[in-house]
Amino acid sequence: MKKVRNNLLSLFSFKPVLLLLVLLLSCKEDDPQPLTADAKVNNWIFDTMEFWYLWNDQLPASPNKNTDPETFFKSLLSSEDRFSWIQDNYRDLLNSLQGISKEAGYEYVLYRENESSNNVVAQILYVKPSSPAEAAGLKRGDLITRVNDQQITVSNYQTVMAQVKENHSLRYKPLLVNEQQFDAEKTISLTTIQYAENPHYMNRILEVGGKKIGYYVYNFFASGTDSNPNAYDAQMANIFATFKSGGITDLVLDLRFNSGGGEDAANSLASFIGKGIDNTKVFARKSYNTQVEKEIVDDPRYGADFLIAKFTSKASNIGSMLSGGRVYVLTSSRTASASELVINALKPFMDVFLIGDVTYGKNVGSISLYEENNASNTWGMQPIVVKVYNSLDQSDYGNGFTPNVLNEDNSLFIYPLGDTRETLLSQAIAQITGTATTGRAPSRETRPIIGHSLDQKRRGFSLIVQSTVHSRQSTVE
């Protein structure tokens, strides 16, 4: 409009009526309609995805930007993409990746009550330390039948279980572990808090059959929190220092509840375990879209080496201590992404023996994209931007890793984590010692899983790659 006005000013003293007419016509033809708040955010989404998205060559040419940002974002996704997501508050997104969320402090799995019933039960998988759930006395194995006095069914379980994100009541049957039966129903009320989960759930040394077995339950990959970025890394180092000084002969790594997290934490874990590895060995190779990869390679600050992640030399590496150069990994259908990255990265260097269910199958990674301190745009995206390979250029686990010993671990009668009678741990011990442990046969009282609280976790099924490459992002103004 400014350019038109300047061109016409010379005519002003001669043809004022014509000038006014041309100005009005020009404004009508040239002035775009003001963008809505959603359209501005959608412009940012598209420009950012156009640069970063792994499948940016599949983006629609003319997407409809007159929709809400979540709908718009989903309209951009490739049919190959099962994982990218967006949230309306990037701070919530970042918190979720650090294990910070509003909750009562327990994770659960959903089963049909029995084959002939439409009722659903939620069984506690683990209770988090110093949480309202722990204070109320909930324990692994307890069976929830009602939430806020509502029966859980196959038709309403998603809406009913969504209520546990706020203060709620539970009707449940406590599991009597030694008797392997359920007690009479109880009712409790739980408050939800902003809870920061520690990924290091359990670590101990078990002495069985002349073996010293390190057992480590690690529930998500994070190096630390915003207030202490290296806190969890330091704790991991202490755990492996204890394993090393304790003279363990075998390691059982329990990743059955671990559906992903940060690349750096995955590198640290693999670097403590791998046999014969140091900072000269390849942990993973990363492949971005053509545009991002060219910018990385051409930028003198990064170069081609940026695409290769090396292991980290660790003083408390235990690889050489492990019998037969083997690590035992307990898995489930929710073992995903960064967990699978660790499995894949270790395979060229040692025997990775899997026990449990087929893993999820996610060999791609994402980054967090958002505009900090822009009140006009609080949205945060977690799009897939990279595919990962190990040192042998292998990335063939899109359908998951099949365990050496297959067990879906779906019995109602379960033991505490770390108990040598617990199904998956007992099978690992049997492999290590060559002797079976006693306990209820895993085939009894089993049933198919219909849902899982871990599916609702935003960190779930994530591999968060580290990247300092500058993207050509637009800004919402």
Coordinates of C-alpha atoms in Angstrom, one line a residue, residues 47-455:
D47 CA 7.4 -22.8 8.1
T48 CA 9.1 -24.7 10.9
M49 CA 7.9 -28.1 9.6
E50 CA 9.0 -27.2 6.1
F51 CA 12.6 -26.9 7.4
W52 CA 12.8 -29.6 10.1
Y53 CA 10.3 -32.3 9.3
L54 CA 11.9 -35.6 8.3
W55 CA 9.2 -36.1 5.6
N56 CA 9.1 -32.4 4.5
D57 CA 9.0 -33.5 0.9
Q58 CA 5.5 -34.9 1.6
L59 CA 4.0 -31.7 3.1
P60 CA 0.8 -30.5 1.3
A61 CA 1.4 -27.7 -1.1
S62 CA -1.6 -25.6 0.0
P63 CA -2.8 -26.7 3.4
N64 CA -5.8 -25.0 5.0
K65 CA -4.5 -22.6 7.6
N66 CA -8.0 -21.5 8.7
T67 CA -8.2 -24.3 11.4
D68 CA -7.1 -24.7 14.9
P69 CA -3.3 -25.4 15.3
E70 CA -3.7 -29.0 16.4
T71 CA -5.9 -29.8 13.4
F72 CA -3.6 -28.0 11.1
F73 CA -0.5 -29.7 12.5
K74 CA -2.1 -33.2 12.0
S75 CA -3.0 -32.3 8.4
L76 CA 0.7 -31.9 7.6
L77 CA 1.8 -35.3 8.9
S78 CA 3.1 -38.1 6.6
S79 CA 1.2 -41.4 6.6
E80 CA 4.6 -42.9 7.8
D81 CA 4.5 -40.7 10.9
R82 CA 3.0 -42.4 14.0
F83 CA 4.8 -40.2 16.5
S84 CA 4.8 -36.4 16.0
W85 CA 2.6 -34.3 18.3
I86 CA 1.8 -30.7 19.3
Q87 CA 0.7 -29.1 22.5
D88 CA -1.0 -25.8 23.2
N89 CA 1.6 -25.0 26.0
Y90 CA 5.2 -25.6 25.2
R91 CA 6.1 -25.5 28.9
D92 CA 3.8 -28.4 29.6
L93 CA 5.5 -30.2 26.7
L94 CA 9.0 -29.6 28.1
N95 CA 7.9 -30.6 31.6
S96 CA 6.4 -33.9 30.4
L97 CA 9.7 -34.8 28.8
Q98 CA 11.5 -34.3 32.2
G99 CA 8.9 -36.5 33.9
I100 CA 7.0 -33.6 35.5
S101 CA 3.3 -33.9 35.4
K102 CA 0.1 -33.4 37.4
E103 CA -0.7 -36.9 38.9
A104 CA -1.2 -39.0 42.0
G105 CA 1.9 -41.1 41.4
Y106 CA 1.0 -44.5 39.9
E107 CA 1.1 -46.2 36.5
Y108 CA -1.4 -48.9 35.5
V109 CA -2.3 -51.4 32.8
L110 CA -5.9 -52.1 31.7
Y111 CA -7.4 -55.6 31.3
R112 CA -10.9 -56.9 30.6
E113 CA -12.2 -58.3 33.9
N114 CA -12.9 -61.6 32.3
E115 CA -13.7 -63.0 28.8
S116 CA -17.5 -62.7 29.2
S117 CA -17.6 -59.3 30.8
N118 CA -17.4 -55.8 29.4
N119 CA -16.0 -54.5 32.7
V120 CA -12.4 -53.4 32.8
V121 CA -9.9 -53.4 35.7
A122 CA -6.7 -51.3 36.1
Q123 CA -3.8 -53.0 37.7
I124 CA -1.1 -51.0 39.4
L125 CA 2.3 -51.5 37.7
Y126 CA 4.3 -49.4 40.0
V127 CA 3.8 -46.6 42.6
K128 CA 6.1 -43.6 42.6
P129 CA 8.1 -42.7 45.7
S130 CA 6.9 -39.9 47.9
S131 CA 3.7 -39.6 45.9
P132 CA 0.1 -39.3 47.1
A133 CA -0.5 -42.9 45.9
E134 CA 2.4 -44.2 48.0
A135 CA 1.2 -42.3 51.0
A136 CA -2.3 -43.8 50.5
G137 CA -0.9 -47.3 50.6
L138 CA -1.3 -48.3 46.9
K139 CA 1.1 -51.1 45.8
R140 CA 2.1 -52.9 42.6
G141 CA -0.5 -55.5 41.8
D142 CA -3.5 -53.8 43.4
L143 CA -6.6 -53.9 41.2
I144 CA -8.7 -50.8 40.6
T145 CA -12.3 -51.5 39.8
R146 CA -13.9 -48.0 40.0
V147 CA -12.8 -44.4 39.6
N148 CA -14.9 -41.7 41.3
D149 CA -17.5 -44.5 41.8
Q150 CA -17.7 -45.2 38.1
Q151 CA -17.4 -48.7 36.8
I152 CA -14.6 -49.0 34.2
T153 CA -15.9 -50.7 31.0
V154 CA -14.6 -51.4 27.5
S155 CA -16.7 -48.4 26.2
N156 CA -15.8 -45.8 28.8
Y157 CA -12.3 -46.7 30.1
Q158 CA -10.6 -43.8 28.3
T159 CA -12.9 -41.1 29.7
V160 CA -13.1 -42.7 33.2
M161 CA -9.3 -43.2 33.5
A162 CA -8.8 -39.6 32.3
Q163 CA -10.2 -38.5 35.6
V164 CA -7.2 -39.7 37.5
K165 CA -5.3 -36.6 36.3
E166 CA -7.3 -34.6 38.9
N167 CA -8.2 -35.4 42.5
H168 CA -10.2 -38.7 42.5
S169 CA -11.3 -41.7 44.5
L170 CA -10.5 -45.3 43.8
R171 CA -12.2 -48.5 44.7
Y172 CA -9.6 -51.3 44.5
K173 CA -8.7 -54.8 45.7
P174 CA -5.3 -55.0 47.4
L175 CA -3.1 -57.8 46.1
L176 CA -1.9 -60.1 48.9
V177 CA 1.5 -61.0 47.4
N178 CA 2.4 -64.1 49.3
E179 CA -1.1 -65.6 49.1
Q180 CA -1.3 -64.5 45.4
Q181 CA -4.9 -63.5 45.8
F182 CA -6.9 -60.3 46.2
D183 CA -8.2 -58.9 49.5
A184 CA -11.6 -57.3 50.0
E185 CA -12.3 -54.0 48.2
K186 CA -11.3 -50.7 49.7
T187 CA -11.9 -47.1 48.8
I188 CA -9.4 -44.3 49.0
S189 CA -9.2 -40.7 47.9
L190 CA -6.2 -39.3 46.1
T191 CA -5.0 -35.8 45.4
T192 CA -2.9 -34.9 42.4
I193 CA 0.2 -32.9 42.6
Q194 CA 2.8 -31.5 40.2
Y195 CA 5.1 -34.5 40.5
A196 CA 8.7 -34.7 39.3
E197 CA 9.4 -38.4 38.7
N198 CA 12.9 -39.7 39.1
P199 CA 13.8 -42.1 36.2
H200 CA 16.0 -44.3 38.5
Y201 CA 13.2 -46.4 40.0
M202 CA 15.2 -49.2 41.5
N203 CA 18.7 -50.6 41.6
R204 CA 20.1 -53.4 43.7
I205 CA 22.6 -56.3 43.7
L206 CA 21.0 -59.8 43.9
E207 CA 23.1 -62.7 45.0
V208 CA 21.6 -65.9 43.4
G209 CA 23.3 -69.2 42.6
G210 CA 26.8 -67.9 43.1
K211 CA 26.1 -64.9 40.8
K212 CA 26.0 -61.2 41.6
I213 CA 23.3 -59.8 39.5
G214 CA 22.9 -56.0 39.1
Y215 CA 19.2 -55.2 38.7
Y216 CA 18.3 -51.8 37.4
V217 CA 14.8 -50.4 36.7
Y218 CA 15.1 -47.3 34.6
N219 CA 11.8 -45.7 33.6
F220 CA 12.6 -42.9 31.2
F221 CA 15.6 -41.2 29.7
A222 CA 16.4 -37.7 31.1
S223 CA 19.7 -36.2 32.1
G224 CA 18.1 -33.9 34.7
T225 CA 15.6 -31.1 35.2
D226 CA 15.7 -27.4 34.3
S227 CA 16.8 -26.6 37.9
N228 CA 19.5 -29.3 37.9
P229 CA 20.3 -30.3 34.3
N230 CA 22.7 -33.1 35.2
A231 CA 21.1 -34.5 38.4
Y232 CA 19.9 -37.8 36.8
D233 CA 23.2 -38.3 35.0
A234 CA 25.1 -38.0 38.3
Q235 CA 22.7 -40.5 39.9
M236 CA 23.2 -43.0 37.1
A237 CA 27.0 -42.7 37.5
N238 CA 26.6 -43.5 41.2
I239 CA 24.5 -46.5 40.4
F240 CA 27.0 -48.0 38.0
A241 CA 29.9 -47.2 40.4
T242 CA 28.0 -49.3 43.0
F243 CA 27.6 -52.1 40.5
K244 CA 31.2 -52.0 39.6
S245 CA 32.5 -51.8 43.2
G246 CA 30.0 -54.6 44.2
G247 CA 31.6 -56.9 41.6
I248 CA 28.5 -57.8 39.7
T249 CA 28.8 -60.6 37.2
D250 CA 25.6 -59.9 35.3
L251 CA 23.2 -57.1 34.6
V252 CA 19.4 -57.1 34.2
L253 CA 18.3 -53.8 32.8
D254 CA 14.5 -53.4 33.3
L255 CA 13.1 -51.2 30.5
R256 CA 9.6 -52.6 30.4
F257 CA 8.1 -49.2 31.5
N258 CA 10.5 -47.1 29.6
S259 CA 9.0 -45.6 26.4
G260 CA 11.7 -43.1 25.6
G261 CA 13.3 -39.8 26.3
G262 CA 16.6 -37.9 25.6
E263 CA 19.4 -39.0 23.4
D264 CA 22.1 -37.8 25.8
A265 CA 20.7 -40.0 28.6
A266 CA 20.5 -43.0 26.3
N267 CA 24.1 -42.4 25.3
S268 CA 25.1 -42.3 29.0
L269 CA 23.3 -45.6 29.8
A270 CA 24.8 -47.4 26.8
S271 CA 28.2 -46.1 27.6
F272 CA 28.1 -47.6 31.1
I273 CA 27.1 -51.0 29.8
G274 CA 28.8 -51.5 26.4
K275 CA 31.8 -53.9 26.2
G276 CA 35.0 -52.5 24.7
I277 CA 33.5 -49.1 24.0
D278 CA 35.0 -45.6 24.5
N279 CA 34.6 -42.2 23.0
T280 CA 36.0 -43.3 19.6
K281 CA 33.3 -45.9 19.0
V282 CA 30.0 -45.0 17.2
F283 CA 26.9 -44.9 19.3
A284 CA 24.5 -43.8 16.6
R285 CA 24.4 -42.2 13.2
K286 CA 21.7 -39.7 12.5
S287 CA 20.0 -39.0 9.1
Y288 CA 17.9 -35.8 8.7
N289 CA 16.0 -34.5 5.7
T290 CA 18.2 -33.3 2.8
Q291 CA 17.8 -29.6 3.7
V292 CA 18.8 -29.9 7.4
E293 CA 21.6 -32.4 6.6
K294 CA 23.1 -30.0 4.0
E295 CA 23.0 -27.1 6.5
I296 CA 24.7 -29.2 9.1
V297 CA 27.4 -30.5 6.8
D298 CA 28.1 -27.0 5.2
D299 CA 28.2 -25.2 8.6
P300 CA 31.8 -25.0 9.9
R301 CA 30.4 -25.1 13.5
Y302 CA 29.1 -28.6 12.9
G303 CA 30.2 -30.4 9.8
A304 CA 29.6 -34.1 8.9
D305 CA 30.9 -35.2 12.3
F306 CA 27.8 -33.7 13.9
L307 CA 25.8 -36.6 12.3
I308 CA 27.8 -39.2 14.2
A309 CA 27.2 -39.6 17.9
K310 CA 30.1 -41.4 19.8
F311 CA 29.9 -43.3 23.0
T312 CA 31.2 -41.6 26.2
S313 CA 34.2 -42.9 28.1
K314 CA 32.9 -43.9 31.6
A315 CA 35.1 -44.8 34.5
S316 CA 32.4 -47.0 35.9
N317 CA 31.8 -48.9 32.7
I318 CA 30.9 -52.5 33.6
G319 CA 31.0 -54.1 30.1
S320 CA 34.1 -56.2 30.7
M321 CA 32.6 -57.6 34.0
L322 CA 29.5 -59.1 32.4
S323 CA 29.5 -62.9 32.0
G324 CA 29.7 -63.9 28.3
G325 CA 29.7 -60.2 27.3
R326 CA 25.9 -60.3 27.7
V327 CA 23.3 -57.9 29.1
Y328 CA 19.8 -59.0 29.9
V329 CA 17.0 -56.5 29.0
L330 CA 13.4 -56.8 30.2
T331 CA 11.0 -55.5 27.7
S332 CA 7.3 -54.9 27.0
S333 CA 5.2 -53.6 24.1
R334 CA 5.8 -50.1 25.7
T335 CA 9.6 -50.4 25.5
A336 CA 10.2 -47.8 22.8
S337 CA 12.4 -45.3 21.1
A338 CA 15.4 -44.3 23.3
S339 CA 15.2 -47.7 24.9
E340 CA 15.3 -49.3 21.5
L341 CA 18.1 -47.0 20.5
V342 CA 20.2 -48.3 23.5
I343 CA 19.4 -51.9 22.5
N344 CA 20.4 -51.2 18.8
A345 CA 23.5 -49.3 19.8
L346 CA 24.8 -52.1 22.0
K347 CA 24.2 -55.0 19.6
P348 CA 27.4 -54.5 17.6
F349 CA 29.5 -54.7 20.8
M350 CA 27.8 -57.3 22.9
D351 CA 25.1 -59.9 23.3
V352 CA 21.8 -58.1 24.1
F353 CA 19.4 -60.8 25.4
L354 CA 15.8 -59.7 25.5
I355 CA 13.1 -61.1 27.8
G356 CA 9.5 -60.0 27.7
D357 CA 7.2 -58.7 24.9
V358 CA 8.0 -57.4 21.4
T359 CA 9.2 -53.8 21.7
Y360 CA 7.2 -50.9 20.2
G361 CA 9.3 -50.2 17.1
K362 CA 10.4 -46.6 16.8
N363 CA 13.7 -45.9 15.0
V364 CA 13.1 -42.1 14.6
G365 CA 13.7 -39.1 16.8
S366 CA 12.2 -35.7 17.4
I367 CA 13.1 -32.3 18.7
S368 CA 11.2 -29.7 20.8
L369 CA 10.3 -26.6 18.7
Y370 CA 8.6 -23.5 20.2
E371 CA 8.9 -19.8 20.5
E372 CA 10.1 -18.8 24.0
N373 CA 8.6 -15.7 25.6
N374 CA 6.1 -15.0 22.8
A375 CA 2.7 -14.4 24.3
S376 CA 1.1 -14.7 20.8
N377 CA 2.3 -18.3 20.4
T378 CA 2.5 -20.7 23.3
W379 CA 2.4 -23.8 21.2
G380 CA 5.1 -26.4 21.2
M381 CA 5.8 -29.1 18.6
Q382 CA 7.6 -32.4 18.9
P383 CA 8.0 -33.4 15.2
I384 CA 10.0 -36.4 13.9
V385 CA 13.2 -35.0 12.3
V386 CA 15.7 -37.8 12.3
K387 CA 16.2 -41.5 11.7
V388 CA 18.8 -43.3 13.7
Y389 CA 21.2 -46.2 12.9
N390 CA 23.9 -48.0 14.9
S391 CA 27.6 -48.4 14.1
L392 CA 26.8 -51.1 11.6
D393 CA 24.3 -48.9 9.8
Q394 CA 21.4 -51.0 11.1
S395 CA 17.9 -49.5 11.8
D396 CA 15.7 -52.4 11.0
Y397 CA 13.5 -52.4 14.1
G398 CA 10.5 -50.4 12.8
N399 CA 8.3 -53.4 13.9
G400 CA 10.1 -53.7 17.2
F401 CA 12.7 -56.1 18.6
T402 CA 11.5 -59.7 19.2
P403 CA 12.7 -61.0 22.5
N404 CA 14.9 -64.1 22.9
V405 CA 12.4 -65.3 25.6
L406 CA 8.9 -64.1 24.8
N407 CA 6.5 -63.4 27.7
E408 CA 3.8 -60.8 27.5
D409 CA 3.9 -60.4 31.3
N410 CA 0.1 -60.1 31.7
S411 CA -0.7 -62.1 34.7
L412 CA -3.0 -60.6 37.4
F413 CA -1.0 -62.2 40.1
I414 CA 2.3 -60.4 40.1
Y415 CA 5.2 -59.9 42.5
P416 CA 7.0 -56.6 43.5
L417 CA 9.7 -55.4 41.3
G418 CA 13.1 -56.7 42.4
D419 CA 11.5 -59.8 44.0
T420 CA 13.3 -62.9 42.5
R421 CA 9.8 -64.5 42.0
E422 CA 8.7 -61.7 39.7
T423 CA 8.0 -63.1 36.2
L424 CA 10.5 -61.4 34.0
L425 CA 13.2 -61.1 36.6
S426 CA 12.9 -64.8 37.5
Q427 CA 13.3 -65.7 33.8
A428 CA 16.4 -63.6 33.6
I429 CA 17.8 -65.2 36.7
A430 CA 17.0 -68.6 35.2
Q431 CA 19.0 -67.7 32.1
I432 CA 21.9 -66.5 34.2
T433 CA 22.1 -69.3 36.7
G434 CA 20.7 -72.1 34.5
T435 CA 18.2 -72.9 37.2
A436 CA 14.5 -72.1 37.2
T437 CA 13.0 -70.1 40.2
T438 CA 9.6 -71.0 41.7
G439 CA 6.5 -69.0 41.2
R440 CA 3.1 -69.0 39.5
A441 CA 3.3 -70.1 35.9
P442 CA 3.0 -67.1 33.7
S443 CA 0.3 -68.7 31.6
R444 CA -2.2 -68.7 34.5
E445 CA -4.7 -65.8 35.0
T446 CA -3.3 -64.0 31.9
R447 CA -5.4 -61.7 29.7
P448 CA -4.9 -59.3 26.8
I449 CA -3.9 -55.8 27.5
I450 CA -6.4 -53.1 26.3
G451 CA -4.7 -50.0 27.5
H452 CA -1.8 -48.5 29.4
S453 CA -1.3 -45.3 31.4
L454 CA 2.1 -45.0 29.7
D455 CA 0.3 -44.4 26.4

